[in-house]
Coordinates of C-alpha atoms in Angstrom, one line a residue:
X1 CA 57.9 152.7 54.2
X2 CA 57.0 150.6 51.7
X3 CA 56.1 153.2 49.0
X4 CA 58.8 153.2 45.9
X5 CA 59.4 155.7 43.1
X6 CA 57.5 154.1 40.3
X7 CA 59.8 154.7 37.9
X8 CA 62.8 154.1 39.9
X9 CA 61.3 150.8 42.1
X10 CA 63.7 153.1 44.9
X11 CA 61.4 154.1 48.5
X12 CA 60.5 157.5 47.5
X13 CA 58.6 159.9 50.3
X14 CA 55.5 160.6 51.0
X15 CA 53.2 163.2 53.1
X16 CA 51.2 162.1 55.7
X17 CA 51.3 158.9 57.3
X18 CA 54.2 159.8 58.7
X19 CA 54.4 158.2 62.3
X20 CA 58.1 156.3 63.3
X21 CA 61.1 156.2 64.8
X22 CA 62.2 159.1 63.5
X23 CA 58.7 161.2 63.6
X24 CA 55.9 162.1 66.0
X25 CA 52.3 162.5 65.4
X26 CA 50.4 163.3 68.5
X27 CA 47.8 164.4 70.2
X28 CA 47.7 167.4 73.2
X29 CA 45.1 167.0 75.4
X30 CA 42.5 164.8 73.7
X31 CA 42.1 162.8 75.8
X32 CA 39.1 160.2 75.8
X33 CA 37.1 161.1 79.4
X34 CA 34.1 158.0 80.9
X35 CA 31.4 157.5 79.7
X36 CA 29.4 157.2 82.8
X37 CA 26.0 157.9 82.9
X38 CA 25.5 158.4 87.0
X39 CA 25.3 162.4 87.4
X40 CA 26.4 161.7 91.0
X41 CA 30.4 161.3 89.5
X42 CA 30.5 163.9 88.4
X43 CA 33.3 165.5 90.0
X44 CA 34.3 161.9 90.7
X45 CA 37.8 160.8 89.1
X46 CA 38.0 156.6 90.9
X47 CA 38.9 154.7 87.4
X48 CA 35.4 153.6 84.9
X49 CA 32.9 155.6 86.9
X50 CA 34.4 159.3 87.5
X51 CA 33.7 161.8 85.0
X52 CA 37.2 163.2 85.5
X53 CA 38.7 160.0 85.2
X54 CA 40.2 159.0 81.5
X55 CA 38.9 155.8 79.5
X56 CA 42.5 154.8 79.4
X57 CA 41.5 152.0 76.9
X58 CA 39.2 154.1 73.8
X59 CA 41.9 157.0 74.0
X60 CA 44.2 154.4 73.6
X61 CA 42.2 152.9 70.7
X62 CA 42.0 157.1 69.4
X63 CA 45.8 157.3 69.6
X64 CA 46.0 152.9 68.2
X65 CA 43.8 153.7 65.6
X66 CA 44.5 157.2 64.2
X67 CA 48.7 156.3 63.5
X68 CA 49.9 158.2 66.2
X69 CA 52.5 157.0 68.5
X70 CA 52.9 160.4 71.3
X71 CA 50.4 161.9 73.8
X72 CA 50.7 164.9 76.0
X73 CA 48.6 165.2 79.0
X74 CA 47.6 168.4 79.5
X75 CA 48.5 168.6 84.8
X76 CA 47.0 171.4 86.3
X77 CA 48.1 169.6 89.6
X78 CA 52.4 170.5 89.6
X79 CA 52.8 168.3 93.0
X80 CA 52.3 164.4 91.8
X81 CA 50.1 162.8 94.3
X82 CA 48.1 159.2 93.8
X83 CA 45.0 160.5 94.9
X84 CA 45.6 164.4 92.3
X85 CA 43.1 163.3 88.7
X86 CA 45.2 164.7 86.6
X87 CA 48.5 162.3 88.0
X88 CA 45.5 159.5 88.1
X89 CA 44.7 159.5 84.2
X90 CA 48.2 160.2 83.0
X91 CA 48.6 156.8 84.9
X92 CA 46.5 154.9 83.2
X93 CA 47.3 155.7 80.4
X94 CA 50.6 154.5 80.7
X95 CA 49.4 151.6 82.5
X96 CA 47.1 150.3 79.6
X97 CA 49.7 151.1 77.3
X98 CA 52.1 148.8 78.9
X99 CA 49.8 146.6 78.9
X100 CA 48.8 147.2 75.4
X101 CA 53.1 146.6 74.2
X102 CA 53.2 149.9 73.0
X103 CA 55.2 152.1 71.2
X104 CA 53.2 155.4 71.7
X105 CA 55.1 157.7 73.9
X106 CA 54.1 159.9 77.1
X107 CA 54.6 163.7 78.5
X108 CA 53.2 166.1 80.8
X109 CA 52.8 169.6 80.5
X110 CA 52.9 171.9 83.1
X111 CA 50.7 175.5 82.8
X112 CA 52.3 178.8 82.9
X113 CA 51.1 180.2 86.3
X114 CA 53.2 177.6 89.0
X115 CA 56.2 179.0 90.7
X116 CA 59.3 178.0 90.2
X117 CA 58.8 175.2 93.0
X118 CA 56.2 174.2 91.5
X119 CA 57.8 173.4 88.2
X120 CA 60.9 171.4 90.8
X121 CA 57.9 169.4 92.0
X122 CA 56.2 168.3 88.7
X123 CA 59.2 167.7 86.9
X124 CA 60.0 165.3 90.4
X125 CA 56.5 164.1 89.8
X126 CA 57.0 163.1 86.0
X127 CA 60.4 161.4 86.8
X128 CA 58.7 159.2 89.4
X129 CA 56.6 158.4 86.4
X130 CA 59.2 157.6 83.8
X131 CA 60.5 154.9 86.9
X132 CA 57.7 152.9 86.6
X133 CA 56.4 153.4 82.9
X134 CA 60.0 154.2 80.9
X135 CA 57.6 155.7 77.7
X136 CA 56.4 158.8 80.1
X137 CA 59.8 160.8 77.9
X138 CA 59.5 164.2 79.2
X139 CA 58.1 167.0 81.5
X140 CA 57.0 170.2 79.3
X141 CA 55.8 173.7 80.3
X142 CA 52.7 175.5 78.3
X143 CA 53.5 178.9 77.4
X144 CA 57.2 179.2 78.1
X145 CA 57.6 182.7 76.9
X146 CA 54.9 183.8 80.0
X147 CA 57.2 182.1 82.6
X148 CA 61.4 182.4 81.4
X149 CA 61.5 186.4 81.2
X150 CA 62.0 187.8 77.4
X151 CA 62.2 191.7 76.7
X152 CA 58.8 193.7 76.6
X153 CA 58.5 191.7 80.2
X154 CA 58.3 194.7 82.8
X155 CA 61.4 196.5 84.5
X156 CA 59.9 193.9 88.1
X157 CA 59.0 190.9 86.8
X158 CA 58.8 187.3 88.9
X159 CA 59.5 185.2 85.7
X160 CA 62.1 182.9 85.6
X161 CA 65.5 183.0 83.5
X162 CA 68.8 181.1 82.0
X163 CA 69.6 180.4 86.0
X164 CA 66.4 178.9 86.5
X165 CA 66.3 176.8 83.5
X166 CA 69.3 175.5 84.0
X167 CA 68.5 174.6 87.4
X168 CA 65.1 172.4 85.7
X169 CA 66.8 170.9 83.0
X170 CA 69.8 169.1 85.6
X171 CA 67.0 168.1 87.6
X172 CA 65.2 166.6 84.8
X173 CA 68.5 164.6 83.7
X174 CA 69.4 164.1 86.8
X175 CA 71.1 160.2 87.4
X176 CA 71.1 160.5 91.1
X177 CA 67.8 161.5 92.0
X178 CA 64.7 159.8 92.6
X179 CA 62.8 158.4 89.6
X180 CA 64.5 157.9 86.2
X181 CA 66.1 161.1 84.1
X182 CA 63.2 162.8 81.5
X183 CA 63.8 165.5 79.2
X184 CA 63.2 169.0 79.5
X185 CA 61.6 170.7 77.1
X186 CA 59.6 173.9 77.0
X187 CA 56.5 174.5 74.5
X188 CA 57.2 178.1 73.1
X189 CA 55.0 180.5 70.4
X190 CA 56.7 182.3 67.5
X191 CA 56.9 185.1 69.9
X192 CA 59.1 183.7 72.2
X193 CA 61.6 181.8 70.5
X194 CA 63.8 184.9 69.0
X195 CA 64.3 185.4 72.4
X196 CA 64.9 182.6 73.8
X197 CA 66.0 179.7 71.3
X198 CA 67.2 182.0 68.3
X199 CA 71.2 182.7 68.2
X200 CA 72.7 186.0 67.9
X201 CA 68.0 187.8 67.9
X202 CA 68.9 191.6 67.8
X203 CA 66.7 193.8 70.3
X204 CA 66.4 196.8 69.4
X205 CA 62.8 199.2 70.8
X206 CA 61.0 199.9 74.2
X207 CA 59.2 198.5 76.6
X208 CA 55.5 199.4 77.5
X209 CA 53.8 199.8 80.7
X210 CA 49.9 201.0 81.3
X211 CA 49.9 202.2 85.1
X212 CA 52.2 200.6 86.7
X213 CA 55.2 202.0 85.1
X214 CA 58.7 201.0 87.2
X215 CA 61.9 201.4 87.6
X216 CA 64.5 198.7 87.9
X217 CA 64.9 199.5 91.8
X218 CA 61.6 199.5 92.2
X219 CA 60.8 203.0 92.1
X220 CA 58.1 204.6 89.8
X221 CA 58.7 205.7 86.4
X222 CA 57.7 209.1 84.8
X223 CA 56.1 208.4 81.3
X224 CA 59.0 210.4 79.6
X225 CA 61.2 207.4 81.3
X226 CA 59.2 204.7 78.6
X227 CA 58.7 207.2 75.5
X228 CA 60.9 207.0 72.6
X229 CA 61.1 210.7 72.0
X230 CA 62.6 211.6 68.3
X231 CA 66.0 212.7 69.3
X232 CA 67.0 209.2 71.3
X233 CA 69.4 206.8 70.1
X234 CA 68.6 203.4 70.0
X235 CA 70.9 201.5 67.1
X236 CA 72.7 198.2 67.2
X237 CA 75.7 197.7 65.5
X238 CA 75.7 194.4 63.2
X239 CA 79.0 192.9 62.5
X240 CA 79.3 189.8 60.0
X241 CA 81.2 188.2 58.2
X242 CA 80.5 187.0 54.6
X243 CA 82.2 184.7 52.2
X244 CA 82.7 183.7 48.8
X245 CA 81.0 187.1 48.0
X246 CA 82.5 190.2 45.2
X247 CA 82.1 193.6 45.9
X248 CA 80.6 194.8 42.7
X249 CA 77.7 192.3 43.2
X250 CA 74.2 193.2 44.6
X251 CA 73.7 190.3 47.4
X252 CA 70.1 190.5 49.8
X253 CA 70.2 190.1 53.4
X254 CA 66.9 188.3 54.6
X255 CA 66.1 188.2 58.1
X256 CA 62.9 187.2 59.4
X257 CA 61.2 190.1 62.1
X258 CA 58.9 190.2 64.6
X259 CA 57.5 193.2 66.4
X260 CA 54.8 193.9 69.4
X261 CA 52.8 196.7 68.4
X262 CA 50.4 195.0 66.7
X263 CA 47.2 197.5 65.9
X264 CA 47.2 200.3 62.6
X265 CA 45.6 204.0 63.2
X266 CA 48.3 205.0 66.2
X267 CA 49.9 208.6 66.0
X268 CA 53.5 207.8 65.7
X269 CA 55.6 206.5 63.8
X270 CA 58.4 203.6 65.3
X271 CA 60.4 203.0 61.8
X272 CA 63.5 200.1 62.4
X273 CA 65.5 201.3 59.6
X274 CA 68.3 199.0 58.1
X275 CA 71.9 200.8 57.3
X276 CA 74.8 199.9 54.8
X277 CA 78.2 201.6 55.4
X278 CA 75.9 204.9 56.4
X279 CA 73.3 204.5 53.4
X280 CA 70.3 203.2 54.0
X281 CA 69.0 200.5 53.0
X282 CA 65.9 198.8 53.9
X283 CA 62.9 199.7 56.9
X284 CA 60.1 198.3 58.2
X285 CA 57.7 199.9 60.6
X286 CA 56.5 198.2 63.1
X287 CA 53.0 200.3 63.7
X288 CA 51.0 198.1 61.0
X289 CA 49.3 200.1 58.0
X290 CA 45.8 197.5 58.9
X291 CA 44.8 195.3 61.9
X292 CA 45.7 192.1 59.5
X293 CA 49.4 192.7 59.7
X294 CA 50.9 189.0 60.0
X295 CA 52.9 189.1 63.2
X296 CA 56.1 187.2 61.4
X297 CA 57.8 188.9 58.5
X298 CA 60.6 188.9 56.4
X299 CA 62.7 191.9 55.9
X300 CA 64.5 191.6 52.9
X301 CA 67.9 194.4 52.1
X302 CA 69.3 194.8 48.9
X303 CA 73.3 196.0 49.3
X304 CA 77.0 195.8 47.2
X305 CA 80.3 196.6 48.6
X306 CA 80.3 193.7 50.6
X307 CA 84.1 193.2 51.4
X308 CA 85.0 189.0 51.3
X309 CA 86.2 187.2 54.3
X310 CA 86.1 190.5 56.7
X311 CA 84.2 192.1 59.4
X312 CA 81.4 194.6 57.1
X313 CA 78.7 196.5 59.3
X314 CA 74.9 196.4 59.6
X315 CA 73.8 199.4 61.9
X316 CA 69.8 198.8 63.1
X317 CA 68.5 201.7 64.4
X318 CA 64.7 203.8 65.0
X319 CA 62.8 206.2 63.7
X320 CA 59.7 207.6 65.6
X321 CA 60.2 210.0 62.4
X322 CA 60.0 213.3 64.0
X323 CA 56.7 211.2 66.5
X324 CA 56.5 211.2 70.2
X325 CA 56.2 207.3 70.4
X326 CA 54.1 207.1 73.9
X327 CA 54.7 204.5 76.4
X328 CA 51.0 202.3 75.9
X329 CA 53.3 199.6 73.6
X330 CA 56.1 197.5 73.5
X331 CA 58.0 199.2 70.4
X332 CA 60.4 195.7 70.8
X333 CA 61.6 194.4 66.9
X334 CA 63.1 190.8 67.1
X335 CA 65.4 190.4 63.9
X336 CA 67.3 186.8 63.3
X337 CA 67.3 183.3 61.3
X338 CA 70.2 186.2 59.4
X339 CA 70.7 184.8 55.5
X340 CA 72.4 185.9 52.3
X341 CA 71.7 185.4 49.1
X342 CA 73.7 185.5 46.2
X343 CA 72.9 186.7 43.0
X344 CA 72.5 183.5 42.0
X345 CA 69.8 182.4 43.9
X346 CA 72.2 180.3 46.3
X347 CA 72.0 181.1 50.1
X348 CA 74.2 181.1 53.6
X349 CA 73.5 181.4 56.6
X350 CA 75.2 185.5 58.3
X351 CA 78.2 184.5 60.5
X352 CA 77.7 187.1 62.8
X353 CA 80.1 187.8 64.9
X354 CA 79.6 191.1 67.1
X355 CA 75.9 192.8 68.6
X356 CA 76.6 195.9 70.5
X357 CA 74.0 198.5 70.8
X358 CA 74.0 202.0 72.2
X359 CA 71.6 204.0 73.9
X360 CA 71.5 207.3 74.5
X361 CA 68.6 210.1 75.7
X362 CA 68.5 213.2 72.8
X363 CA 68.5 216.7 74.7
X364 CA 64.7 216.8 74.9
X365 CA 64.8 213.4 77.4
X366 CA 68.2 213.9 78.8
X367 CA 67.1 217.8 80.1
X368 CA 64.3 216.0 82.0
X369 CA 66.7 213.2 83.4
X370 CA 64.5 209.9 81.1
X371 CA 66.2 206.4 82.1
X372 CA 67.4 204.0 79.1
X373 CA 66.6 201.6 81.6
X374 CA 63.2 201.1 79.5
X375 CA 64.8 200.3 75.9
X376 CA 67.0 197.4 74.3
X377 CA 69.8 197.3 71.8
X378 CA 70.9 194.2 72.5
X379 CA 70.6 190.9 71.8
X380 CA 69.2 187.5 73.1
X381 CA 72.0 186.2 74.9
X382 CA 70.7 187.7 78.6
X383 CA 67.2 185.8 77.8
X384 CA 68.1 183.1 75.8
X385 CA 67.5 179.2 77.5
X386 CA 68.2 176.6 74.2
X387 CA 71.2 175.6 76.4
X388 CA 69.3 174.7 79.1
X389 CA 66.2 172.9 76.4
X390 CA 66.8 169.0 75.3
X391 CA 64.5 170.2 73.0
X392 CA 61.4 171.9 72.2
X393 CA 57.7 172.8 70.7
X394 CA 55.9 175.7 68.7
X395 CA 53.6 177.4 66.7
X396 CA 53.4 178.8 64.0
X397 CA 50.6 181.5 64.1
X398 CA 48.1 180.1 62.3
X399 CA 45.1 182.8 61.8
X400 CA 44.7 183.3 57.8
X401 CA 45.4 187.1 58.0
X402 CA 49.4 185.7 58.8
X403 CA 49.0 182.6 56.5
X404 CA 52.7 182.5 54.3
X405 CA 54.0 179.2 53.5
X406 CA 57.5 180.6 53.0
X407 CA 57.6 182.3 56.3
X408 CA 55.8 179.3 57.7
X409 CA 58.8 177.1 56.5
X410 CA 60.8 178.9 57.5
X411 CA 60.3 180.0 60.7
X412 CA 60.4 176.2 61.0
X413 CA 63.7 175.3 59.9
X414 CA 65.1 178.4 61.5
X415 CA 63.8 176.8 65.1
X416 CA 64.9 173.4 64.2
X417 CA 67.1 173.8 63.0
X418 CA 69.8 173.3 66.8
X419 CA 68.1 171.1 67.2
X420 CA 68.5 168.6 64.5
X421 CA 72.1 169.2 65.1
X422 CA 71.9 168.1 68.7
X423 CA 69.6 164.5 68.4
X424 CA 67.2 166.9 69.8
X425 CA 63.1 166.7 68.9
X426 CA 61.6 170.2 67.8
X427 CA 58.0 169.7 67.4
X428 CA 55.3 171.6 65.5
X429 CA 52.1 172.4 67.5
X430 CA 49.1 173.0 65.4
X431 CA 45.4 174.3 66.3
X432 CA 43.1 171.0 66.2
X433 CA 39.9 172.9 66.2
X434 CA 37.9 176.4 64.9
X435 CA 38.5 178.4 68.1
X436 CA 35.1 179.5 68.2
X437 CA 34.8 180.9 64.6
X438 CA 38.3 182.3 64.4
X439 CA 39.3 182.7 60.9
X440 CA 41.9 180.0 61.2
X441 CA 43.8 178.2 57.9
X442 CA 43.0 175.2 57.9
X443 CA 39.1 175.4 58.1
X444 CA 36.0 175.6 55.0
X445 CA 36.5 179.1 52.5
X446 CA 40.5 179.5 54.5
X447 CA 43.7 178.7 52.9
X448 CA 45.2 175.4 53.0
X449 CA 46.5 173.7 56.4
X450 CA 48.2 170.8 53.7
X451 CA 51.7 173.4 53.1
X452 CA 52.2 173.8 56.4
X453 CA 52.3 169.7 57.8
X454 CA 53.8 169.7 54.1
X455 CA 56.3 172.3 55.5
X456 CA 56.5 170.5 59.2
X457 CA 56.8 167.6 57.9
X458 CA 59.9 168.7 55.9
X459 CA 61.3 170.5 58.7
X460 CA 60.1 169.4 61.8
X461 CA 60.6 166.2 63.9
X462 CA 56.9 165.9 64.7
X463 CA 53.5 167.3 64.1
X464 CA 51.5 167.4 67.9
X465 CA 47.5 168.5 67.2
X466 CA 46.3 171.3 70.7
X467 CA 43.2 170.3 72.1
X468 CA 41.8 167.3 69.8
X469 CA 38.6 166.7 68.8
X470 CA 39.9 162.5 70.3
X471 CA 36.5 162.0 71.2
X472 CA 35.1 162.3 67.4
X473 CA 36.8 158.7 67.2
X474 CA 34.2 156.4 68.2
X475 CA 31.2 159.2 69.2
X476 CA 29.5 156.2 72.1
X477 CA 32.5 157.1 74.6
X478 CA 33.3 160.2 77.1
X479 CA 31.2 163.6 76.1
X480 CA 29.8 162.2 73.7
X481 CA 27.9 159.2 75.7
X482 CA 25.1 159.8 76.9
X483 CA 24.7 159.9 80.6
X484 CA 21.0 158.5 82.5
X485 CA 18.2 161.1 83.8
X486 CA 18.4 161.6 87.4
X487 CA 14.5 162.2 88.0
X488 CA 13.4 159.1 85.5
X489 CA 9.2 160.1 86.6
X490 CA 10.2 163.3 83.8
X491 CA 13.0 162.7 81.3
X492 CA 14.1 159.9 79.3
X493 CA 17.7 161.5 78.1
X494 CA 20.7 162.8 80.1
X495 CA 23.8 164.6 78.7
X496 CA 26.8 166.3 80.5
X497 CA 30.7 166.6 80.8
X498 CA 32.8 166.7 84.3
X499 CA 34.8 169.8 85.0
X500 CA 37.4 167.8 83.3
X501 CA 37.6 167.9 80.5
X502 CA 38.5 171.0 77.8
X503 CA 36.1 172.0 76.0
X504 CA 34.4 171.2 72.4
X505 CA 33.6 174.0 70.2
X506 CA 29.7 173.6 69.0
X507 CA 30.2 170.0 71.1
X508 CA 25.6 169.2 70.9
X509 CA 23.5 166.5 71.7
X510 CA 20.3 166.2 69.7
X511 CA 17.0 164.0 70.1
X512 CA 15.0 163.7 67.2
X513 CA 11.8 162.7 67.0
X514 CA 8.3 162.5 64.7
X515 CA 5.5 164.4 66.3
X516 CA 3.2 161.9 65.9
X517 CA -0.2 164.2 67.4
X518 CA -1.5 168.0 66.5
X519 CA -0.7 169.9 69.7
X520 CA 1.0 171.4 72.0
X521 CA 4.4 169.1 72.7
X522 CA 5.1 169.6 76.6
X523 CA 9.6 169.6 77.1
X524 CA 10.6 168.6 80.6
X525 CA 13.9 170.0 81.2
X526 CA 16.4 171.1 84.0
X527 CA 20.5 170.6 84.8
X528 CA 22.5 169.4 87.9
X529 CA 26.1 171.8 88.9
X530 CA 25.4 173.9 85.4
X531 CA 25.8 176.9 88.2
X532 CA 30.0 176.8 86.8
X533 CA 28.6 177.4 83.6
X534 CA 29.9 181.2 82.4
X535 CA 26.6 182.8 81.0
X536 CA 27.1 183.3 76.8
X537 CA 27.7 179.4 77.2
X538 CA 25.9 176.8 76.8
X539 CA 21.9 176.4 76.3
X540 CA 19.1 174.0 76.5
X541 CA 17.6 174.0 72.2
X542 CA 14.4 172.8 71.3
X543 CA 13.2 173.7 67.6
X544 CA 10.5 171.7 65.5
X545 CA 11.6 171.8 61.6
X546 CA 15.2 173.1 62.3
X547 CA 14.1 176.1 63.0
X548 CA 14.8 177.4 66.9
X549 CA 12.1 177.4 68.9
X550 CA 13.8 177.5 72.9
X551 CA 17.3 179.1 73.1
X552 CA 16.9 178.8 76.9
X553 CA 20.8 180.4 78.5
X554 CA 21.5 177.5 81.4
X555 CA 22.0 179.3 84.6
X556 CA 19.7 181.8 83.7
X557 CA 16.3 182.9 84.5
X558 CA 14.6 180.7 81.9
X559 CA 16.2 177.5 83.2
X560 CA 15.0 177.5 86.2
X561 CA 11.5 176.9 83.9
X562 CA 10.9 172.9 84.2
X563 CA 8.4 173.0 80.9
X564 CA 8.7 174.3 78.3
X565 CA 5.4 174.1 75.0
X566 CA 6.1 173.8 71.9
X567 CA 3.1 173.9 68.7
X568 CA 3.6 171.4 66.1
X569 CA 1.7 169.2 63.2
X570 CA 1.7 165.2 63.2
X571 CA 4.7 164.8 61.4
X572 CA 7.2 167.3 62.1
X573 CA 10.3 166.8 63.4
X574 CA 10.8 168.0 66.7
X575 CA 14.6 168.2 67.9
X576 CA 16.1 168.7 71.4
X577 CA 18.8 168.2 72.8
X578 CA 21.7 171.4 74.1
X579 CA 24.8 172.9 72.5
X580 CA 28.2 175.2 73.7
X581 CA 28.6 177.7 71.6
X582 CA 31.5 179.3 73.2
X583 CA 34.7 178.1 76.2
X584 CA 33.6 176.6 78.6
X585 CA 37.3 176.1 80.6
X586 CA 36.9 172.8 83.0
X587 CA 32.7 173.7 84.1
X588 CA 30.9 171.0 84.4
X589 CA 26.9 170.4 83.8
X590 CA 24.6 167.8 82.7
X591 CA 20.7 168.6 81.2
X592 CA 18.2 166.2 81.4
X593 CA 15.1 166.1 79.0
X594 CA 11.3 164.6 78.7
X595 CA 8.7 165.0 76.3
X596 CA 4.6 165.2 76.9
X597 CA 2.3 164.4 74.0
X598 CA -0.3 166.7 74.1
X599 CA -2.6 163.1 74.6
X600 CA -0.5 163.1 77.6
X601 CA 1.5 160.4 76.5
X602 CA 5.1 159.9 77.5
X603 CA 7.5 159.8 74.4
X604 CA 10.6 157.4 75.5
X605 CA 13.7 159.8 74.1
X606 CA 16.4 157.1 74.7
X607 CA 14.6 156.0 72.0
X608 CA 14.8 158.6 69.1
X609 CA 17.4 159.7 66.9
X610 CA 20.7 160.4 68.4
X611 CA 23.3 162.8 67.0
X612 CA 25.8 164.2 68.2
X613 CA 29.3 165.5 67.6
X614 CA 31.3 169.3 66.8
X615 CA 30.8 172.2 64.9
X616 CA 31.2 171.8 61.1
X617 CA 34.8 173.8 61.7
X618 CA 36.2 171.5 64.1
X619 CA 35.1 168.2 62.2
X620 CA 36.6 169.5 59.3
X621 CA 40.3 169.8 60.5
X622 CA 39.7 166.6 62.2
X623 CA 38.8 164.6 59.5
X624 CA 41.4 166.4 57.5
X625 CA 44.9 165.3 60.4
X626 CA 42.8 162.3 60.9
X627 CA 43.9 161.3 57.1
X628 CA 46.7 163.1 56.6
X629 CA 47.5 161.0 60.0
X630 CA 46.5 157.8 58.7
X631 CA 46.7 158.0 55.0
X632 CA 48.8 159.4 51.8
X633 CA 45.5 160.2 50.3
X634 CA 44.7 163.4 52.1
X635 CA 44.1 166.1 49.6
X636 CA 40.3 165.4 49.5
X637 CA 39.8 165.6 53.3
X638 CA 41.5 168.2 54.1
X639 CA 40.4 170.3 51.0
X640 CA 38.2 173.7 52.3
X641 CA 37.3 175.4 49.1
X642 CA 39.5 178.6 49.6
X643 CA 39.1 180.4 46.3

């Protein structure tokens, strides 16, 4: 970075435009696909023609043109095959970047519902690519808190554990297996970091269950086995050694804490109680005061009487305040990243020497022989896979109800601390579209993303955009490009996408003309391969002067009608198009359009004004991220006008 501080002439730190050998700016799942026009190729993956095929040159142009140095490709098939579309696309992009001499790195990510054997096969496939294309650096697993066991999992589970993580790690790093070594880097969202990656996480509470409630031996459980009753003891003792403390001063012990209840209005209480020397010093309620309570919070404990240089004891327990905490929710809290803040504001990590638990049923439950096996009062050691990974990607909850700049930055620092010490990458993943209208940070009217991006640049090794709308970089390419009608007698334009593209919120194509005649215009429209469209997703639309006259859902009875009429006056604006209004998965479709004037004259829509794009929120996020990636002057692009 050539920027300098005007006062000293020394290199100055600036936010944004940060891609370097030490910092990633990247996209996860944003490949630009083929813009071939022939609907006959909608299922194809042949380079240059298949609608599922990557446009490797356009994708590389997007990455280079927006100052990105990492692309993470989503793979739906774990077993490598030369004729498997996702693998073909990754190879094509690698070859294109090789030909350009680019320094962009590639990683492959696999779904969270594969088997243990399939993850091994996936690693072997990535190793194979890495041997031919050294820019392929890592195998990632998506939502790894769904792959590897965590404390809230059912008693009977097929989740993997630390032993399987060790095998996957060894396979990825092997110098004797075929292919080239790659990094093993599970993506772990915030709710999985405390049990899977952190040091000395306290796990306290009880699992939940609904209909399928089991005991460890596989036998059916009774409801009471999963209840927490008032007399039950769920308690953890944490021993820690503070230094440079004096007993006559008050210090602040503080932790990150999260739980899994997440709703309000329950009839029971589940409090986490903190006590020092037998005196309560703090309390945290798992039962939310409102449904908007954030999922990750800070608990602060003022404590006097700390003994310097020797073990001190903090006791953590569950209190239901005389209520029966029923079985249907996971009443589990994670308490981690312990720190101690001195009266002068200085802070240090809490030196925890031991975590021990006590589980004991009270009289009512004991008389009925209800088990404690559904309960936790322990550390995260049984679930921790940190020693078996080469890096990680994580994501803080970006709903505006979770907005807290301080907790976000602390979460990143806590998550990445051990990775930075080991010189291993730790990246933050952020949502890069509007998630169909959810109240996300960074959207118009919501809090700004800039404090989050700045914290990521301070605390992590990179920012990765999940579902980046990369096609907005060049709307003449990919699914933003028009297609050719397959019935040219009645239709002159078409749009659509194949089954290998992730949905773009608010994706649309629109053709606009000025009516030259008064009367009824006839719209000709039909679809191809739209039967895979779920309900309430895709709509063909007609509008006059901006007001909809037709909103026809694809794959509905109305969509079977080949024509519709719209009444206009000369000079009115007619808009015809197609819009995506909800998530579409990997479905595919194409729609074609034609227009006949009242006089019977065919209107050539290919000469009409065509617009295409995404909804306002997704466009706002794209412009913010791309400006941040390419410039130090990004504030205006990321301004959300939040009050």
